[in-house]
Amino acid sequence: MRARGPGRVNLIGEHTDYNGGLALPFAIALGVTVVAEPLAAELVEVEALDLGERDAFPLDHVKRVAGWRAYARGLVAELRPACGMRLSIEADLPRGAGLSSSAALSTALALAILALDGREMERLELARVCSRVENDWVGASSGLLDQLAVLFCQEEHALRIDFRSLELRQVLLDLRGWTLATLDSGVARENAASGYNERYEECARARELLGVEWLSAASPADVAELPEPLARRARFVLEENARVDAAAAALAGGELPELARLLDASHAGLRDLYEVSTAEVEAAVEAMKRAGAAGARLIGGGFGGSVLGLFPPGAVLPPGALTVEPAGPAHLI
Ligand code: GLA
């Protein structure tokens, strides 16, 4: 059995997922491929071909370990396949580049394990399982953005996700000759080891103080009363949330300069209010701007990773930039 999980680019709507807000990601062609083959023994063997590393553990007694090994271990413990297997992982998506290499890996692993086990699982349930593995086995308090994006995005479209209702809507990503490109800041990041969990905790604290179930439901006036840094974190969440539908409207109306302005505003908020940018990320944004990007922002959790730039027709991308186009969801090959 062979399965493929794509990476994703989040057009806009950062740090809104665990705050019950909105986001607008799309899947990309780069991703992770997993091959699952049956083993006679009650054993799971895993090989990460790109890293040249291996793992092996008994099927019925999965111990916790850190790093990439946590994904296969967590999924085997969650999905409980009946037979032993050998899993090999091959990736053309850079790790830690803010392009959701973890969800690409976990969805490809999950689809391959289930297929070998002769089972299917509803995609929303699968997203929850992969997210649980990220939370409980990998140790990142991340929301559902990456898993939903990777499992539900369709070619030529971005996916508008409402994390409160889990309503999913395909939004045509018609760039009218403009180009979206990513540029790696050169600093690899992992949610579990960055300041990501701290931001999650700050939002949880703000929610508690405001007495709301979701931060995205709070009023700007109440948010302004919070102690710092919670006030600026929550203000970012409200403003970023509003930018998602503004971006969808700009796309629908073919207003690409307005979309670029929203990307810039998102980045300014991530840098100044949510404080998840770094010197290397700022340098990457600058490089995009110098090359003529009309708008550019960091994508994903922050503290490193990639930036996204929106270029008008005819622009020459900066060295190392990668054109990204909306691709299809995780699937069996
Ligand atoms: C990471 C997490 C997501 C989301 C983004 C920020 O990619 O995995 O759940 O919170 O950061 O939008």
Tab-separated table of C-alpha atoms and ligand atoms in Angstrom:
chain	number	residue	atom	x	y	z
A	1	MET	CA	0.000	0.000	0.000
A	2	ARG	CA	1.249	3.436	-0.888
A	3	ALA	CA	-0.155	6.759	0.306
A	4	ARG	CA	0.734	10.382	-0.266
A	5	GLY	CA	0.159	13.346	2.057
A	6	PRO	CA	0.682	16.842	0.631
A	7	GLY	CA	2.149	19.870	2.372
A	8	ARG	CA	0.026	22.976	2.738
A	9	VAL	CA	0.354	26.715	2.493
A	10	ASN	CA	-1.940	28.777	4.658
A	11	LEU	CA	-2.958	31.745	2.533
A	12	ILE	CA	-4.258	33.586	5.583
A	13	GLY	CA	-5.763	32.850	9.017
A	14	GLU	CA	-2.794	32.055	11.277
A	15	HIS	CA	-3.188	30.908	14.890
A	16	THR	CA	-6.948	31.037	14.472
A	17	ASP	CA	-7.524	27.269	14.464
A	18	TYR	CA	-7.159	26.640	18.218
A	19	ASN	CA	-9.104	29.862	18.793
A	20	GLY	CA	-12.273	28.784	16.973
A	21	GLY	CA	-11.677	31.121	14.040
A	22	LEU	CA	-11.251	30.893	10.272
A	23	ALA	CA	-8.392	29.970	7.925
A	24	LEU	CA	-7.833	29.666	4.173
A	25	PRO	CA	-5.144	27.069	3.399
A	26	PHE	CA	-4.403	25.184	0.185
A	27	ALA	CA	-2.531	21.901	-0.358
A	28	ILE	CA	0.649	21.890	-2.487
A	29	ALA	CA	2.278	19.345	-4.763
A	30	LEU	CA	5.245	18.651	-2.444
A	31	GLY	CA	4.578	16.049	0.201
A	32	VAL	CA	5.390	12.756	1.886
A	33	THR	CA	4.924	9.242	0.484
A	34	VAL	CA	4.550	6.215	2.758
A	35	VAL	CA	4.738	2.577	1.636
A	36	ALA	CA	3.246	-0.030	3.981
A	37	GLU	CA	4.009	-3.742	3.558
A	38	PRO	CA	2.851	-6.623	5.751
A	39	LEU	CA	5.296	-8.280	8.167
A	40	ALA	CA	4.824	-11.781	9.511
A	41	ALA	CA	5.941	-10.739	13.011
A	42	GLU	CA	3.849	-8.681	15.469
A	43	LEU	CA	6.241	-5.844	14.875
A	44	VAL	CA	6.289	-2.452	13.200
A	45	GLU	CA	9.458	-1.427	11.388
A	46	VAL	CA	9.750	2.141	10.144
A	47	GLU	CA	12.364	3.638	7.895
A	48	ALA	CA	12.723	7.352	7.116
A	49	LEU	CA	14.520	7.130	3.790
A	50	ASP	CA	15.308	10.849	3.586
A	51	LEU	CA	16.883	10.876	7.058
A	52	GLY	CA	18.515	7.447	6.821
A	53	GLU	CA	16.990	6.558	10.216
A	54	ARG	CA	14.944	3.630	11.458
A	55	ASP	CA	12.594	2.606	14.217
A	56	ALA	CA	11.072	-0.698	15.347
A	57	PHE	CA	8.517	-1.442	18.056
A	58	PRO	CA	6.107	-4.224	19.060
A	59	LEU	CA	2.598	-3.853	17.689
A	60	ASP	CA	0.842	-4.273	21.010
A	61	HIS	CA	3.209	-2.328	23.249
A	62	VAL	CA	4.074	1.065	21.815
A	63	LYS	CA	6.373	3.192	23.933
A	64	ARG	CA	6.689	6.961	23.543
A	65	VAL	CA	9.764	8.518	21.950
A	66	ALA	CA	10.543	12.030	20.705
A	67	GLY	CA	11.095	13.218	17.125
A	68	TRP	CA	9.800	11.852	13.815
A	69	ARG	CA	9.360	8.368	15.341
A	70	ALA	CA	6.472	9.658	17.458
A	71	TYR	CA	4.200	9.863	14.382
A	72	ALA	CA	4.250	6.196	13.363
A	73	ARG	CA	4.184	5.103	17.007
A	74	GLY	CA	1.242	7.348	17.825
A	75	LEU	CA	-0.718	6.293	14.754
A	76	VAL	CA	-0.157	2.592	15.315
A	77	ALA	CA	-1.284	3.012	18.938
A	78	GLU	CA	-4.356	4.988	17.821
A	79	LEU	CA	-5.340	2.883	14.786
A	80	ARG	CA	-4.421	-0.524	16.249
A	81	PRO	CA	-3.809	-2.437	12.994
A	82	ALA	CA	-4.218	-6.215	13.275
A	83	CYS	CA	-0.875	-7.230	11.719
A	84	GLY	CA	2.745	-6.222	11.831
A	85	MET	CA	4.065	-4.028	9.032
A	86	ARG	CA	7.023	-2.283	7.511
A	87	LEU	CA	6.566	1.414	6.793
A	88	SER	CA	8.929	3.408	4.624
A	89	ILE	CA	8.763	7.163	4.429
A	90	GLU	CA	10.017	9.303	1.583
A	91	ALA	CA	9.593	13.091	1.531
A	92	ASP	CA	10.146	15.813	-1.032
A	93	LEU	CA	8.674	18.379	1.343
A	94	PRO	CA	11.272	20.077	3.552
A	95	ARG	CA	10.818	19.400	7.276
A	96	GLY	CA	10.214	22.283	9.647
A	97	ALA	CA	9.698	24.753	6.797
A	98	GLY	CA	6.214	25.787	7.921
A	99	LEU	CA	4.647	23.784	5.090
A	100	SER	CA	3.094	21.222	7.397
A	101	SER	CA	5.503	18.362	6.931
A	102	SER	CA	3.993	16.799	10.068
A	103	ALA	CA	0.439	16.584	8.746
A	104	ALA	CA	1.764	15.381	5.382
A	105	LEU	CA	3.579	12.606	7.246
A	106	SER	CA	0.795	11.691	9.641
A	107	THR	CA	-1.955	11.569	6.997
A	108	ALA	CA	0.188	9.505	4.613
A	109	LEU	CA	1.069	7.114	7.449
A	110	ALA	CA	-2.554	6.857	8.562
A	111	LEU	CA	-3.924	6.191	5.059
A	112	ALA	CA	-1.237	3.550	4.383
A	113	ILE	CA	-1.740	1.805	7.752
A	114	LEU	CA	-5.525	1.747	7.343
A	115	ALA	CA	-5.315	0.489	3.757
A	116	LEU	CA	-2.994	-2.347	4.747
A	117	ASP	CA	-5.410	-3.195	7.535
A	118	GLY	CA	-8.287	-3.264	5.025
A	119	ARG	CA	-10.107	-0.390	6.680
A	120	GLU	CA	-11.366	3.058	5.796
A	121	MET	CA	-12.010	5.975	8.076
A	122	GLU	CA	-14.094	9.069	7.552
A	123	ARG	CA	-11.725	11.993	6.799
A	124	LEU	CA	-12.885	14.240	9.617
A	125	GLU	CA	-12.267	11.422	12.082
A	126	LEU	CA	-8.885	10.813	10.481
A	127	ALA	CA	-8.006	14.505	10.918
A	128	ARG	CA	-8.864	14.214	14.608
A	129	VAL	CA	-6.749	11.078	15.018
A	130	CYS	CA	-3.741	12.723	13.337
A	131	SER	CA	-4.229	15.837	15.447
A	132	ARG	CA	-4.389	13.733	18.622
A	133	VAL	CA	-1.080	12.140	17.689
A	134	GLU	CA	0.446	15.615	17.209
A	135	ASN	CA	-0.920	16.724	20.605
A	136	ASP	CA	-0.396	13.605	22.720
A	137	TRP	CA	2.573	11.849	21.104
A	138	VAL	CA	4.561	14.700	19.549
A	139	GLY	CA	3.718	17.238	22.248
A	140	ALA	CA	2.492	20.224	20.192
A	141	SER	CA	-0.753	21.896	21.281
A	142	SER	CA	-1.639	22.568	17.644
A	143	GLY	CA	-5.162	22.849	16.261
A	144	LEU	CA	-6.785	21.148	13.273
A	145	LEU	CA	-5.576	23.485	10.511
A	146	ASP	CA	-2.902	21.283	8.987
A	147	GLN	CA	-4.775	18.001	9.164
A	148	LEU	CA	-7.995	19.435	7.667
A	149	ALA	CA	-6.036	21.242	4.956
A	150	VAL	CA	-4.110	18.152	3.968
A	151	LEU	CA	-7.176	15.878	3.982
A	152	PHE	CA	-9.763	18.183	2.375
A	153	CYS	CA	-8.066	20.707	0.059
A	154	GLN	CA	-8.882	20.319	-3.627
A	155	GLU	CA	-6.929	21.249	-6.752
A	156	GLU	CA	-7.300	24.866	-7.857
A	157	HIS	CA	-8.960	25.791	-4.574
A	158	ALA	CA	-8.196	27.066	-1.125
A	159	LEU	CA	-10.279	25.671	1.723
A	160	ARG	CA	-12.177	28.056	3.977
A	161	ILE	CA	-12.298	26.366	7.352
A	162	ASP	CA	-14.538	27.515	10.182
A	163	PHE	CA	-12.972	25.878	13.233
A	164	ARG	CA	-16.021	26.486	15.411
A	165	SER	CA	-18.583	24.712	13.225
A	166	LEU	CA	-16.023	22.714	11.198
A	167	GLU	CA	-17.823	23.909	8.080
A	168	LEU	CA	-15.493	23.492	5.082
A	169	ARG	CA	-15.936	25.481	1.868
A	170	GLN	CA	-13.880	25.319	-1.324
A	171	VAL	CA	-12.819	28.792	-2.524
A	172	LEU	CA	-11.550	29.087	-6.096
A	173	LEU	CA	-7.938	30.293	-5.977
A	174	ASP	CA	-7.933	32.268	-9.211
A	175	LEU	CA	-4.832	34.469	-9.133
A	176	ARG	CA	-5.453	36.058	-12.555
A	177	GLY	CA	-1.832	35.769	-13.650
A	178	TRP	CA	-0.324	36.634	-10.254
A	179	THR	CA	1.978	34.117	-8.543
A	180	LEU	CA	2.231	32.797	-5.001
A	181	ALA	CA	5.671	31.643	-3.905
A	182	THR	CA	7.302	30.498	-0.667
A	183	LEU	CA	10.795	31.215	0.553
A	184	ASP	CA	12.405	29.233	3.354
A	185	SER	CA	13.850	31.425	6.125
A	186	GLY	CA	16.453	28.708	6.657
A	187	VAL	CA	15.420	28.144	10.262
A	188	ALA	CA	13.730	24.791	10.721
A	189	ARG	CA	11.083	24.741	13.406
A	190	GLU	CA	8.923	22.264	15.234
A	191	ASN	CA	5.725	23.294	16.955
A	192	ALA	CA	6.559	21.255	20.049
A	193	ALA	CA	9.984	22.845	20.469
A	194	SER	CA	9.205	26.463	19.485
A	195	GLY	CA	7.271	29.145	21.378
A	196	TYR	CA	4.086	27.724	19.819
A	197	ASN	CA	2.830	26.029	22.988
A	198	GLU	CA	3.391	29.248	24.920
A	199	ARG	CA	1.113	31.130	22.486
A	200	TYR	CA	-1.468	28.386	22.881
A	201	GLU	CA	-1.312	28.768	26.666
A	202	GLU	CA	-1.602	32.556	26.430
A	203	CYS	CA	-4.757	32.219	24.348
A	204	ALA	CA	-6.162	29.670	26.804
A	205	ARG	CA	-5.507	32.119	29.652
A	206	ALA	CA	-7.128	35.004	27.711
A	207	ARG	CA	-10.180	32.791	27.048
A	208	GLU	CA	-10.415	31.957	30.712
A	209	LEU	CA	-10.186	35.605	31.815
A	210	LEU	CA	-12.807	36.640	29.268
A	211	GLY	CA	-15.075	33.705	30.070
A	212	VAL	CA	-15.527	32.753	26.404
A	213	GLU	CA	-15.346	29.314	24.866
A	214	TRP	CA	-13.421	30.633	21.848
A	215	LEU	CA	-11.208	33.688	21.640
A	216	SER	CA	-12.573	34.466	18.174
A	217	ALA	CA	-15.968	35.088	19.820
A	218	ALA	CA	-14.665	37.792	22.190
A	219	SER	CA	-15.417	41.483	21.579
A	220	PRO	CA	-12.579	43.909	20.716
A	221	ALA	CA	-13.534	46.080	23.695
A	222	ASP	CA	-13.247	43.178	26.161
A	223	VAL	CA	-9.990	42.045	24.575
A	224	ALA	CA	-8.503	45.528	25.057
A	225	GLU	CA	-9.073	45.177	28.815
A	226	LEU	CA	-6.887	42.064	29.113
A	227	PRO	CA	-3.453	42.371	30.714
A	228	GLU	CA	-0.488	42.382	28.321
A	229	PRO	CA	0.740	40.402	26.492
A	230	LEU	CA	-2.682	38.707	26.359
A	231	ALA	CA	-4.419	41.813	24.983
A	232	ARG	CA	-2.178	41.996	21.936
A	233	ARG	CA	-2.298	38.249	21.352
A	234	ALA	CA	-6.114	38.271	21.413
A	235	ARG	CA	-6.304	41.439	19.300
A	236	PHE	CA	-4.228	39.688	16.655
A	237	VAL	CA	-6.592	36.703	16.678
A	238	LEU	CA	-9.667	38.919	16.127
A	239	GLU	CA	-7.989	40.947	13.371
A	240	GLU	CA	-6.517	37.908	11.625
A	241	ASN	CA	-9.876	36.222	11.730
A	242	ALA	CA	-11.544	39.167	9.997
A	243	ARG	CA	-8.830	39.109	7.331
A	244	VAL	CA	-9.804	35.578	6.231
A	245	ASP	CA	-13.186	36.515	4.799
A	246	ALA	CA	-11.741	39.777	3.511
A	247	ALA	CA	-9.180	37.673	1.611
A	248	ALA	CA	-11.863	35.328	0.267
A	249	ALA	CA	-13.828	38.380	-0.923
A	250	ALA	CA	-10.722	39.909	-2.536
A	251	LEU	CA	-10.122	36.620	-4.377
A	252	ALA	CA	-13.721	36.411	-5.538
A	253	GLY	CA	-13.570	39.993	-6.808
A	254	GLY	CA	-10.180	39.528	-8.495
A	255	GLU	CA	-8.706	42.244	-6.266
A	256	LEU	CA	-5.170	40.908	-6.009
A	257	PRO	CA	-3.629	44.154	-4.660
A	258	GLU	CA	-6.134	43.988	-1.808
A	259	LEU	CA	-5.162	40.361	-1.119
A	260	ALA	CA	-1.510	41.498	-1.026
A	261	ARG	CA	-2.388	44.240	1.460
A	262	LEU	CA	-4.080	41.657	3.695
A	263	LEU	CA	-0.981	39.418	3.591
A	264	ASP	CA	1.156	42.379	4.692
A	265	ALA	CA	-1.285	43.224	7.490
A	266	SER	CA	-1.264	39.600	8.634
A	267	HIS	CA	2.515	39.619	8.770
A	268	ALA	CA	2.641	42.896	10.692
A	269	GLY	CA	0.257	41.392	13.272
A	270	LEU	CA	2.241	38.166	13.538
A	271	ARG	CA	5.414	40.188	14.068
A	272	ASP	CA	4.191	42.971	16.370
A	273	LEU	CA	1.175	41.558	18.217
A	274	TYR	CA	1.568	37.785	18.203
A	275	GLU	CA	5.369	38.060	18.230
A	276	VAL	CA	6.208	34.886	16.361
A	277	SER	CA	8.596	36.328	13.768
A	278	THR	CA	12.391	36.129	13.878
A	279	ALA	CA	15.275	38.038	12.257
A	280	GLU	CA	15.610	35.301	9.604
A	281	VAL	CA	11.890	35.425	8.812
A	282	GLU	CA	12.058	39.220	8.496
A	283	ALA	CA	15.006	38.868	6.111
A	284	ALA	CA	12.987	36.419	3.977
A	285	VAL	CA	10.014	38.822	3.891
A	286	GLU	CA	12.404	41.606	2.860
A	287	ALA	CA	13.873	39.443	0.081
A	288	MET	CA	10.357	38.776	-1.245
A	289	LYS	CA	9.517	42.485	-1.147
A	290	ARG	CA	12.763	43.491	-2.847
A	291	ALA	CA	11.983	41.051	-5.654
A	292	GLY	CA	8.650	42.778	-6.152
A	293	ALA	CA	6.190	40.890	-3.951
A	294	ALA	CA	3.104	43.040	-3.481
A	295	GLY	CA	2.465	41.274	-0.160
A	296	ALA	CA	4.434	38.813	1.975
A	297	ARG	CA	3.983	37.116	5.323
A	298	LEU	CA	5.273	34.292	7.447
A	299	ILE	CA	3.164	31.140	7.255
A	300	GLY	CA	2.485	28.392	9.772
A	301	GLY	CA	3.299	28.584	13.454
A	302	GLY	CA	6.193	31.059	13.159
A	303	PHE	CA	9.588	31.097	14.944
A	304	GLY	CA	11.181	30.179	11.610
A	305	GLY	CA	9.797	28.271	8.635
A	306	SER	CA	8.770	29.832	5.336
A	307	VAL	CA	7.277	33.068	4.123
A	308	LEU	CA	4.675	33.438	1.386
A	309	GLY	CA	4.825	36.173	-1.240
A	310	LEU	CA	2.214	37.333	-3.759
A	311	PHE	CA	3.797	38.589	-6.986
A	312	PRO	CA	2.186	40.542	-9.820
A	313	PRO	CA	2.475	39.226	-13.393
A	314	GLY	CA	5.989	39.422	-14.851
A	315	ALA	CA	7.836	39.523	-11.513
A	316	VAL	CA	11.096	37.558	-11.188
A	317	LEU	CA	11.093	35.483	-7.984
A	318	PRO	CA	14.033	35.813	-5.575
A	319	PRO	CA	16.632	32.998	-5.561
A	320	GLY	CA	15.370	29.937	-3.685
A	321	ALA	CA	11.693	30.901	-3.930
A	322	LEU	CA	9.286	28.168	-4.907
A	323	THR	CA	6.086	28.759	-6.863
A	324	VAL	CA	3.147	27.138	-5.073
A	325	GLU	CA	-0.147	26.114	-6.642
A	326	PRO	CA	-3.202	24.492	-5.087
A	327	ALA	CA	-2.999	20.680	-5.292
A	328	GLY	CA	-5.246	17.803	-4.228
A	329	PRO	CA	-5.631	16.128	-0.819
A	330	ALA	CA	-3.898	13.128	0.803
A	331	HIS	CA	-4.700	9.929	-1.099
A	332	LEU	CA	-3.784	6.321	-1.736
A	333	ILE	CA	-1.642	5.830	-4.807
B	1	GLA	C1	0.985	25.267	12.970
B	1	GLA	C2	-0.045	24.372	13.655
B	1	GLA	C3	-1.466	24.729	13.200
B	1	GLA	C4	-1.741	26.227	13.287
B	1	GLA	C5	-0.591	27.019	12.666
B	1	GLA	C6	-0.733	28.497	12.890
B	1	GLA	O1	1.042	24.981	11.612
B	1	GLA	O2	0.204	23.022	13.384
B	1	GLA	O3	-2.400	23.989	13.976
B	1	GLA	O4	-1.995	26.633	14.592
B	1	GLA	O5	0.674	26.632	13.173
B	1	GLA	O6	-1.815	28.988	12.157
